[in-house]
Amino acid sequence: MTAPLVADPPGGTSQRGRWRLVPAGPVTVASVLTVLAASVPGGDMPLLIAAVPAWLLSFCVWVACLAARRPRRGPLVCVLPLAGGLVFALVAAEVPLRVAFAVSEPALTEYAASLPERERWVFQERQAGVFPIGRARRWNGITELTAEGSGGTLEQCGFAHVPAGRLQSLEASRITRLSGDWYATCTDFG
């Protein structure tokens, strides 16, 4: 009697069993890129552009797994539809942006309070929480902060701290309330 050439490693997982994890790799990368892209106001276009091919690769791997003629494909075949549905539901509900803002709110509030009262924009890059701020201004009690790398090519997004009832003073095309007197704003230039 001869011994098998390749023995299963301790724990019982063979090399063939590890191939079942292949669909999870591209889905994980695509999900992380999508959530990171949605964590800034207006989205992060370079991350979003990187997420598209990752989702396409995930879809191709998923189709290849479905096409494989195995009697038992395993539960990982359901990973792509479930992960995609969950990620897109979280992004649609603005959960990544709201979580990133909640983490950064104390730093943004401190930075907004430190700005002098003036009409013109102050151009200085500064990190406030998880957001890099490129431009800032405070006038008539309203503070506007522009987040670097957010929005599309003809759009600039950021945050605004507006005292109650003064939203009409903002020159933004989209305004989303985040918490208290803080809003996410986007201004279209096109």
Coordinates of C-alpha atoms in Angstrom, one line a residue:
M1 CA 0.0 0.0 0.0
T2 CA 1.4 3.4 -1.0
A3 CA 1.0 6.6 0.9
P4 CA -0.8 9.5 -0.9
L5 CA 1.5 12.0 -2.6
V6 CA -0.1 15.0 -1.1
A7 CA -1.6 14.8 2.4
D8 CA -4.3 17.1 3.7
P9 CA -2.8 19.6 6.1
P10 CA -3.8 19.6 9.7
G11 CA -7.3 21.0 10.1
G12 CA -8.7 19.2 7.1
T13 CA -8.6 22.0 4.5
S14 CA -7.2 20.8 1.2
Q15 CA -5.7 23.0 -1.6
R16 CA -8.9 22.4 -3.6
G17 CA -11.0 23.7 -0.7
R18 CA -9.1 27.0 -0.7
W19 CA -10.1 27.7 -4.3
R20 CA -13.6 28.2 -3.0
L21 CA -12.4 31.5 -1.5
V22 CA -11.4 33.0 -4.8
P23 CA -14.8 34.7 -5.4
A24 CA -14.5 36.5 -2.1
G25 CA -11.2 38.3 -3.0
P26 CA -12.5 40.6 -5.8
V27 CA -15.8 41.2 -4.1
T28 CA -14.0 42.3 -0.9
V29 CA -11.8 44.7 -2.9
A30 CA -14.7 46.1 -4.8
S31 CA -16.8 46.5 -1.6
V32 CA -14.0 48.3 0.2
L33 CA -13.3 50.7 -2.7
T34 CA -17.0 51.5 -3.0
V35 CA -17.5 52.2 0.7
L36 CA -14.4 54.4 0.8
A37 CA -15.5 56.3 -2.3
A38 CA -18.9 57.0 -0.7
S39 CA -17.4 58.2 2.6
V40 CA -16.8 61.7 1.4
P41 CA -19.4 64.2 0.3
G42 CA -20.1 63.9 -3.4
G43 CA -18.0 60.7 -3.6
D44 CA -14.3 60.2 -4.4
M45 CA -14.1 59.8 -8.2
P46 CA -10.6 58.1 -8.4
L47 CA -11.8 55.4 -5.9
L48 CA -15.1 55.1 -7.7
I49 CA -13.3 54.6 -11.0
A50 CA -11.2 51.9 -9.4
A51 CA -14.2 50.2 -8.0
V52 CA -15.9 49.7 -11.4
P53 CA -13.3 47.2 -12.8
A54 CA -13.2 45.5 -9.4
W55 CA -17.0 44.9 -9.6
L56 CA -16.6 43.7 -13.2
L57 CA -13.9 41.3 -12.2
S58 CA -16.1 40.1 -9.3
F59 CA -18.9 39.5 -11.7
C60 CA -16.7 37.5 -14.2
V61 CA -15.4 35.3 -11.3
W62 CA -19.0 34.8 -10.1
V63 CA -20.1 33.7 -13.6
A64 CA -17.2 31.4 -13.9
C65 CA -18.1 29.8 -10.5
L66 CA -21.7 29.4 -11.7
A67 CA -20.6 27.8 -14.9
A68 CA -18.3 25.3 -13.2
R69 CA -19.9 21.8 -13.3
R70 CA -19.6 20.8 -9.7
P71 CA -22.2 18.9 -7.9
R72 CA -21.8 21.3 -4.9
R73 CA -20.6 24.9 -5.6
G74 CA -20.8 26.0 -2.0
P75 CA -22.2 29.0 -0.3
L76 CA -19.6 31.4 -1.6
V77 CA -21.4 31.5 -4.9
C78 CA -23.9 33.8 -3.1
V79 CA -21.2 36.2 -1.9
L80 CA -21.3 38.5 -4.9
P81 CA -25.0 39.2 -5.0
L82 CA -25.3 39.5 -1.2
A83 CA -22.2 41.7 -0.9
G84 CA -23.2 43.9 -3.8
G85 CA -26.7 44.3 -2.5
L86 CA -25.5 45.1 1.0
V87 CA -22.8 47.6 -0.2
F88 CA -25.1 49.4 -2.6
A89 CA -27.9 49.6 0.1
L90 CA -25.4 51.1 2.6
V91 CA -24.1 53.6 0.0
A92 CA -27.7 54.6 -1.0
A93 CA -28.5 55.2 2.7
E94 CA -25.3 57.4 3.0
V95 CA -24.1 55.2 5.8
P96 CA -20.3 55.5 4.9
L97 CA -20.5 59.3 4.8
R98 CA -22.5 59.6 8.0
V99 CA -20.1 57.2 9.9
A100 CA -17.0 59.2 8.6
F101 CA -18.7 62.4 9.6
A102 CA -19.6 61.1 13.0
V103 CA -16.0 60.2 13.6
S104 CA -14.8 63.6 12.4
E105 CA -17.4 65.9 13.8
P106 CA -15.4 67.0 16.9
A107 CA -12.4 67.9 14.7
L108 CA -14.5 69.7 12.1
T109 CA -16.3 71.7 14.8
E110 CA -13.0 72.7 16.4
Y111 CA -11.6 73.7 13.1
A112 CA -14.7 75.7 12.1
A113 CA -14.6 77.5 15.5
S114 CA -10.9 78.4 14.9
L115 CA -11.5 80.2 11.6
P116 CA -11.6 84.0 11.6
E117 CA -14.8 85.8 10.4
R118 CA -14.1 87.0 6.8
E119 CA -15.7 86.9 3.4
R120 CA -12.9 85.4 1.4
W121 CA -11.9 81.8 1.3
V122 CA -8.8 80.7 3.2
F123 CA -6.7 78.3 1.1
Q124 CA -4.8 76.0 3.5
E125 CA -4.8 72.2 3.5
R126 CA -5.6 70.8 6.9
Q127 CA -6.8 67.4 8.1
A128 CA -10.0 67.6 10.1
G129 CA -10.8 64.1 11.3
V130 CA -10.7 61.8 8.3
F131 CA -11.3 64.6 5.8
P132 CA -8.6 66.7 4.2
I133 CA -9.9 70.3 4.0
G134 CA -8.6 72.4 1.2
R135 CA -10.5 75.7 1.5
A136 CA -12.4 77.2 4.3
R137 CA -14.4 80.4 5.1
R138 CA -16.5 81.7 7.9
W139 CA -18.9 84.6 7.3
N140 CA -22.0 85.8 9.1
G141 CA -21.7 82.8 11.5
I142 CA -21.8 80.3 8.6
T143 CA -18.7 78.1 8.1
E144 CA -18.0 76.3 4.8
L145 CA -15.3 73.7 4.4
T146 CA -14.3 72.2 1.1
A147 CA -13.2 68.6 1.2
E148 CA -10.3 67.8 -1.0
G149 CA -10.8 65.0 -3.6
S150 CA -14.6 65.0 -3.2
G151 CA -17.2 65.5 -5.9
G152 CA -16.9 65.0 -9.7
T153 CA -15.0 66.9 -12.3
L154 CA -17.5 69.8 -12.4
E155 CA -18.5 69.7 -8.7
Q156 CA -17.0 70.7 -5.4
C157 CA -18.3 69.2 -2.2
G158 CA -17.7 69.7 1.5
F159 CA -19.4 70.6 4.7
A160 CA -21.2 73.7 6.1
H161 CA -22.0 74.6 9.6
V162 CA -25.1 76.7 9.4
P163 CA -27.0 78.2 12.4
A164 CA -30.7 77.2 12.5
G165 CA -32.8 78.6 9.7
R166 CA -30.1 80.1 7.5
L167 CA -29.8 77.5 4.8
Q168 CA -30.9 80.0 2.1
S169 CA -27.6 81.8 2.6
L170 CA -25.6 78.8 1.2
E171 CA -24.8 78.8 -2.5
A172 CA -24.9 75.1 -2.9
S173 CA -26.8 72.9 -5.4
R174 CA -27.2 70.0 -3.1
I175 CA -27.5 70.2 0.7
T176 CA -27.9 67.1 3.0
R177 CA -28.3 67.4 6.7
L178 CA -25.8 65.3 8.7
S179 CA -26.4 66.3 12.3
G180 CA -27.3 69.4 14.3
D181 CA -26.2 72.4 12.3
W182 CA -23.8 70.4 10.0
Y183 CA -24.7 69.8 6.4
A184 CA -22.9 68.1 3.4
T185 CA -22.9 70.5 0.5
C186 CA -22.1 70.2 -3.2
T187 CA -21.8 73.0 -5.7
D188 CA -22.1 72.2 -9.5
F189 CA -20.0 74.3 -11.8
G190 CA -21.4 72.9 -15.0

